[in-house]
CSV table of C-alpha atoms in Angstrom, one decimal:
chain,number,residue,atom,x,y,z
A,1,MET,CA,0.0,0.0,0.0
A,2,LYS,CA,1.3,3.4,-1.0
A,3,ILE,CA,1.2,5.8,2.0
A,4,SER,CA,3.9,8.3,1.1
A,5,SER,CA,1.2,11.0,0.5
A,6,ILE,CA,-0.2,10.3,4.0
A,7,LEU,CA,3.1,10.8,5.7
A,8,SER,CA,4.1,13.9,3.9
A,9,ASN,CA,0.8,15.7,3.1
A,10,THR,CA,-1.6,15.0,6.0
A,11,THR,CA,-2.5,18.4,7.4
A,12,ARG,CA,-2.4,19.2,11.1
A,13,ALA,CA,-6.0,20.4,10.8
A,14,ALA,CA,-7.2,17.0,9.5
A,15,LEU,CA,-5.5,15.1,12.3
A,16,MET,CA,-6.9,17.4,14.9
A,17,ALA,CA,-10.4,17.1,13.5
A,18,THR,CA,-10.2,13.3,13.7
A,19,ALA,CA,-8.6,13.5,17.2
A,20,LEU,CA,-11.7,15.2,18.5
A,21,VAL,CA,-13.7,12.1,17.7
A,22,THR,CA,-11.0,9.6,18.8
A,23,ALA,CA,-10.9,10.5,22.5
A,24,THR,CA,-14.4,9.3,23.1
A,25,ALA,CA,-14.9,6.9,20.2
A,26,SER,CA,-12.3,4.4,21.4
A,27,ALA,CA,-14.3,3.6,24.5
A,28,ALA,CA,-17.5,3.3,22.4
A,29,ALA,CA,-15.7,1.0,20.0
A,30,ALA,CA,-14.7,-1.3,22.8
A,31,ALA,CA,-18.2,-1.3,24.3
A,32,GLU,CA,-19.7,-2.3,20.9
A,33,GLY,CA,-17.2,-5.1,20.3
A,34,TYR,CA,-15.2,-3.1,17.8
A,35,GLY,CA,-11.8,-3.7,19.3
A,36,ASP,CA,-9.5,-0.7,19.8
A,37,CYS,CA,-10.6,1.3,16.7
A,38,PRO,CA,-11.4,5.0,16.7
A,39,LEU,CA,-14.9,5.7,15.3
A,40,THR,CA,-15.9,8.6,13.1
A,41,GLY,CA,-19.2,9.6,11.6
A,42,THR,CA,-22.7,9.0,12.7
A,43,LYS,CA,-23.8,5.5,13.9
A,44,GLY,CA,-26.5,4.2,11.7
A,45,SER,CA,-26.3,6.9,9.1
A,46,ALA,CA,-26.7,4.2,6.4
A,47,SER,CA,-28.3,0.8,6.4
A,48,ILE,CA,-28.0,-2.5,4.5
A,49,THR,CA,-29.5,-6.0,4.9
A,50,PRO,CA,-26.3,-7.8,6.0
A,51,ALA,CA,-25.4,-11.3,4.9
A,52,VAL,CA,-25.7,-12.5,8.5
A,53,PRO,CA,-28.3,-10.6,10.5
A,54,GLY,CA,-26.9,-8.2,13.2
A,55,GLN,CA,-23.3,-8.3,12.1
A,56,PHE,CA,-20.9,-7.1,9.4
A,57,THR,CA,-19.1,-10.2,8.1
A,58,VAL,CA,-15.6,-9.6,6.6
A,59,ILE,CA,-13.5,-12.2,4.8
A,60,ILE,CA,-9.8,-11.8,5.5
A,61,ASN,CA,-6.5,-13.5,4.7
A,62,LEU,CA,-4.0,-13.9,7.6
A,63,PRO,CA,-1.3,-13.1,8.5
A,64,ALA,CA,-1.8,-9.4,7.6
A,65,VAL,CA,0.4,-7.3,9.9
A,66,GLY,CA,-0.7,-3.7,10.0
A,67,GLN,CA,-4.0,-4.6,8.4
A,68,PHE,CA,-5.4,-7.1,10.9
A,69,ASN,CA,-3.2,-7.3,13.9
A,70,GLY,CA,-3.5,-10.7,15.4
A,71,ASP,CA,-2.8,-14.4,14.7
A,72,THR,CA,-6.5,-15.5,14.5
A,73,PRO,CA,-9.7,-13.6,13.7
A,74,GLU,CA,-10.7,-13.7,17.4
A,75,THR,CA,-7.6,-11.9,18.6
A,76,ILE,CA,-7.7,-9.0,16.2
A,77,LYS,CA,-8.5,-5.6,17.7
A,78,SER,CA,-6.7,-3.2,15.5
A,79,GLY,CA,-5.2,-2.6,12.1
A,80,TYR,CA,-5.9,-0.4,9.0
A,81,GLU,CA,-8.3,-2.6,7.1
A,82,PHE,CA,-9.9,-3.9,10.4
A,83,CYS,CA,-10.6,-0.4,11.6
A,84,MET,CA,-11.9,0.5,8.1
A,85,ALA,CA,-14.4,-2.4,8.4
A,86,VAL,CA,-15.3,-1.3,11.9
A,87,ASN,CA,-16.1,2.2,10.8
A,88,ILE,CA,-18.2,0.9,7.9
A,89,ALA,CA,-20.1,-1.3,10.4
A,90,HIS,CA,-20.5,1.7,12.8
A,91,ARG,CA,-22.0,3.9,10.1
A,92,LEU,CA,-24.3,1.0,9.1
A,93,GLY,CA,-25.5,0.7,12.7
A,94,LEU,CA,-24.3,-2.9,13.1
A,95,GLU,CA,-23.1,-3.8,16.5
A,96,LYS,CA,-20.7,-6.6,15.6
A,97,VAL,CA,-17.8,-7.2,13.1
A,98,LYS,CA,-17.3,-10.9,12.3
A,99,LEU,CA,-14.0,-11.8,10.7
A,100,VAL,CA,-13.6,-15.0,8.7
A,101,ASN,CA,-10.2,-16.2,7.6
A,102,ALA,CA,-9.9,-17.7,4.1
A,103,SER,CA,-7.2,-18.4,1.5
A,104,PHE,CA,-6.4,-15.6,-0.9
A,105,ASP,CA,-7.1,-17.9,-3.8
A,106,SER,CA,-10.6,-18.5,-2.7
A,107,ILE,CA,-11.3,-14.8,-2.1
A,108,VAL,CA,-10.3,-13.6,-5.6
A,109,ALA,CA,-12.0,-16.7,-7.2
A,110,GLY,CA,-15.3,-15.7,-5.6
A,111,GLN,CA,-15.6,-19.0,-3.7
A,112,ASN,CA,-16.7,-17.6,-0.4
A,113,LYS,CA,-20.4,-17.0,0.5
A,114,ASN,CA,-22.5,-15.2,3.2
A,115,PHE,CA,-20.2,-12.2,3.8
A,116,ASP,CA,-20.5,-8.5,3.3
A,117,ILE,CA,-17.0,-7.6,2.1
A,118,ALA,CA,-13.5,-9.2,1.7
A,119,LEU,CA,-10.5,-7.0,2.7
A,120,ALA,CA,-7.1,-8.4,1.9
A,121,LEU,CA,-5.1,-5.8,0.0
A,122,ILE,CA,-6.7,-7.0,-3.2
A,123,SER,CA,-5.6,-5.5,-6.5
A,124,VAL,CA,-8.4,-4.7,-9.0
A,125,THR,CA,-7.9,-6.7,-12.2
A,126,GLU,CA,-10.1,-7.3,-15.2
A,127,PRO,CA,-10.0,-11.2,-14.9
A,128,ARG,CA,-11.1,-10.9,-11.3
A,129,LYS,CA,-14.1,-8.7,-12.3
A,130,LYS,CA,-15.5,-11.7,-14.1
A,131,VAL,CA,-16.1,-13.6,-10.9
A,132,VAL,CA,-16.4,-10.9,-8.1
A,133,ASP,CA,-17.5,-7.3,-7.7
A,134,PHE,CA,-15.1,-4.7,-6.4
A,135,SER,CA,-15.8,-2.0,-4.0
A,136,THR,CA,-14.7,1.6,-4.6
A,137,PRO,CA,-10.9,1.6,-4.4
A,138,TYR,CA,-9.4,2.7,-1.1
A,139,ALA,CA,-5.6,2.5,-1.7
A,140,THR,CA,-2.9,2.3,-4.4
A,141,SER,CA,-0.5,-0.6,-4.7
A,142,ASP,CA,3.3,-1.0,-5.0
A,143,TYR,CA,5.1,-4.3,-4.9
A,144,GLY,CA,7.8,-4.9,-2.4
A,145,VAL,CA,10.8,-7.2,-2.5
A,146,ALA,CA,12.1,-9.0,0.6
A,147,ALA,CA,15.1,-11.2,1.1
A,148,LYS,CA,17.1,-12.9,3.9
A,149,ALA,CA,19.3,-10.4,5.8
A,150,GLY,CA,22.7,-10.3,4.1
A,151,SER,CA,21.3,-11.1,0.7
A,152,THR,CA,23.1,-9.9,-2.4
A,153,VAL,CA,20.0,-9.9,-4.6
A,154,ASN,CA,19.6,-6.7,-6.5
A,155,GLU,CA,17.6,-5.0,-9.3
A,156,GLU,CA,19.4,-7.0,-12.0
A,157,SER,CA,20.1,-10.3,-10.3
A,158,VAL,CA,16.5,-10.7,-9.1
A,159,LYS,CA,15.5,-11.8,-12.7
A,160,THR,CA,17.8,-14.8,-12.5
A,161,SER,CA,17.0,-15.7,-8.9
A,162,HIS,CA,14.5,-17.9,-7.2
A,163,VAL,CA,11.6,-15.6,-6.3
A,164,GLY,CA,8.6,-16.5,-4.2
A,165,ALA,CA,5.0,-15.2,-4.7
A,166,GLN,CA,1.7,-16.2,-3.2
A,167,ALA,CA,-0.8,-18.2,-5.3
A,168,GLY,CA,-3.7,-16.3,-6.7
A,169,THR,CA,-2.0,-12.9,-6.4
A,170,THR,CA,-1.1,-10.5,-9.2
A,171,LEU,CA,2.6,-11.1,-8.4
A,172,VAL,CA,2.7,-14.4,-10.1
A,173,PRO,CA,2.0,-13.0,-13.6
A,174,PHE,CA,4.0,-9.9,-12.8
A,175,LEU,CA,7.1,-12.0,-12.1
A,176,GLN,CA,6.6,-14.4,-15.0
A,177,GLU,CA,5.4,-12.1,-17.7
A,178,THR,CA,6.5,-8.5,-16.9
A,179,LEU,CA,9.8,-9.1,-15.1
A,180,LYS,CA,10.4,-12.5,-16.8
A,181,VAL,CA,12.0,-13.9,-13.7
A,182,GLU,CA,13.5,-17.3,-14.5
A,183,ASN,CA,12.5,-19.2,-11.4
A,184,VAL,CA,9.2,-18.4,-9.7
A,185,ASP,CA,8.2,-20.4,-6.6
A,186,VAL,CA,4.5,-20.2,-5.8
A,187,PHE,CA,3.4,-20.5,-2.2
A,188,ASP,CA,-0.1,-21.3,-0.8
A,189,ASP,CA,0.0,-18.5,1.8
A,190,THR,CA,1.9,-15.5,3.1
A,191,ALA,CA,3.4,-17.1,6.2
A,192,SER,CA,5.0,-20.0,4.4
A,193,MET,CA,6.4,-17.7,1.7
A,194,PHE,CA,8.2,-15.4,4.2
A,195,THR,CA,9.3,-18.4,6.3
A,196,ALA,CA,11.0,-19.8,3.2
A,197,ALA,CA,12.7,-16.4,2.5
A,198,ALA,CA,14.0,-16.2,6.1
A,199,ALA,CA,15.4,-19.8,5.8
A,200,GLY,CA,17.1,-19.0,2.5
A,201,LYS,CA,15.0,-21.5,0.6
A,202,VAL,CA,14.2,-18.8,-2.0
A,203,ASP,CA,16.4,-15.8,-2.9
A,204,ALA,CA,13.6,-13.3,-2.5
A,205,VAL,CA,9.9,-12.9,-2.2
A,206,MET,CA,7.5,-10.4,-3.5
A,207,THR,CA,4.0,-9.1,-2.5
A,208,ASP,CA,2.3,-5.9,-1.7
A,209,LEU,CA,4.8,-3.4,-0.3
A,210,GLY,CA,2.8,-2.9,2.9
A,211,ILE,CA,2.8,-6.6,3.6
A,212,VAL,CA,6.5,-6.8,2.9
A,213,LEU,CA,7.3,-4.0,5.3
A,214,GLY,CA,5.1,-5.5,8.0
A,215,GLN,CA,6.6,-8.9,7.7
A,216,VAL,CA,10.2,-7.6,7.7
A,217,ALA,CA,9.5,-5.5,10.8
A,218,ASN,CA,8.3,-8.6,12.6
A,219,SER,CA,11.1,-10.9,11.4
A,220,ASN,CA,13.5,-10.2,14.3
A,221,GLY,CA,16.1,-9.0,11.8
A,222,LYS,CA,16.0,-12.2,9.6
A,223,LEU,CA,14.6,-10.3,6.6
A,224,VAL,CA,15.2,-7.0,4.9
A,225,THR,CA,13.2,-5.0,2.3
A,226,ILE,CA,15.5,-4.6,-0.7
A,227,GLY,CA,13.4,-2.9,-3.4
A,228,LYS,CA,9.9,-1.9,-4.7
A,229,TYR,CA,8.1,-1.7,-8.0
A,230,SER,CA,5.5,1.0,-8.8
A,231,THR,CA,2.4,-0.6,-10.4
A,232,GLY,CA,-0.1,2.2,-10.6
A,233,GLY,CA,-2.7,-0.3,-9.5
A,234,GLU,CA,-5.6,0.2,-7.1
A,235,MET,CA,-6.8,-1.9,-4.1
A,236,ALA,CA,-10.4,-2.5,-3.2
A,237,GLY,CA,-12.7,-4.8,-1.3
A,238,ILE,CA,-14.5,-7.7,-2.9
A,239,TYR,CA,-18.2,-8.4,-2.9
A,240,GLN,CA,-20.0,-11.5,-4.0
A,241,LYS,CA,-21.0,-11.2,-7.6
A,242,GLY,CA,-24.3,-9.3,-7.8
A,243,TYR,CA,-24.2,-8.2,-4.2
A,244,THR,CA,-26.9,-5.7,-3.6
A,245,ASN,CA,-25.4,-3.8,-0.7
A,246,GLY,CA,-22.3,-2.6,-2.6
A,247,ALA,CA,-23.5,0.9,-3.4
A,248,ALA,CA,-24.2,1.7,0.3
A,249,ILE,CA,-20.8,0.4,1.4
A,250,ASP,CA,-19.1,2.2,-1.5
A,251,LYS,CA,-20.6,5.5,-0.3
A,252,ILE,CA,-19.2,4.9,3.2
A,253,ILE,CA,-15.7,4.0,1.9
A,254,ALA,CA,-15.8,7.2,-0.2
A,255,ASP,CA,-16.8,9.2,2.9
A,256,LEU,CA,-14.1,7.6,5.0
A,257,LYS,CA,-11.6,8.8,2.4
A,258,ALA,CA,-13.0,12.3,2.1
A,259,ASP,CA,-13.3,13.0,5.8
A,260,GLY,CA,-9.7,11.9,6.5
A,261,THR,CA,-10.6,8.8,8.5
A,262,LEU,CA,-8.6,6.5,6.2
A,263,LYS,CA,-5.5,8.8,6.2
A,264,THR,CA,-5.6,8.8,10.0
A,265,LEU,CA,-5.8,5.0,10.2
A,266,GLU,CA,-2.9,4.7,7.8
A,267,LYS,CA,-0.7,6.9,9.9
A,268,ALA,CA,-1.8,5.2,13.1
A,269,TYR,CA,-1.4,1.6,12.1
A,270,LEU,CA,0.7,1.2,9.0
A,271,LEU,CA,3.8,3.3,9.9
A,272,GLU,CA,3.9,1.6,13.3
A,273,SER,CA,3.6,-1.9,11.8
A,274,PHE,CA,6.4,-1.0,9.3
A,275,GLY,CA,8.8,-0.5,12.2
A,276,GLY,CA,9.0,3.2,11.5
A,277,VAL,CA,10.2,2.6,7.9
A,278,SER,CA,8.6,4.8,5.3
A,279,PRO,CA,7.8,3.3,1.9
A,280,ASP,CA,9.5,6.3,0.5
A,281,ASP,CA,12.8,5.0,1.9
A,282,ILE,CA,12.7,1.8,-0.2
A,283,PRO,CA,14.8,1.9,-3.4
A,284,ALA,CA,12.6,1.9,-6.5
A,285,TRP,CA,13.4,-0.7,-9.1
A,286,LYS,CA,12.7,-0.6,-12.8
A,287,GLN,CA,10.5,-3.2,-14.4
């Protein structure tokens, strides 16, 4: 996720405006089962018929440091995408956010049912639009490259290295077709991919830059972020094909962007999860 504009351009006035709500909203969030998230906007200002009565059901893909902070759905109380979901539920007047963990493959293939939105740093692509509906975009996407500490992989040698990517992500065709990496190892999930990188079983791994920075920050020095690629892509939530509540949720997401809520969540949760490292500090590699 690209947050450089957040770190450099967020105005003092916007932060102060959100802070006025945050002081009292955190207590309200905890009382409503919303974890530790600050709430903004008016509760119940919009309404939908949720997939499961009385709750906002969100499909996620763990681990997702900075986005959903916790090892299991039940332990998550903070994170950028989590708190975005919480604020959507709040404005819909729903008292509960239910998280359901699923494989990334199943999410982008439209295989999950009975949910209101899937949030997993999902890039919008034309092939995916054939099987799922996308929400209004809420972030832009860059790809990050991570490697074992001490690695000598660089912008040139990465193309002849063994590089890992997660199944079902846009990274697989990016590596194979755009970068023309000779050896692409595909992993079932994020955790196994980064474990392989830390153990030196692959030379490098690639995924969304935000995920890379979060995993590196939590690797106890075993991993380093060595590069990034700008994609110009957008990230959005996923709805089931033909989902009738999309317009109402899209309006809330647009409002969360316009009123500064998403910028505040990015600053609060992403920079912290990145270990204080700004995405702007990562060397940009050419495709």
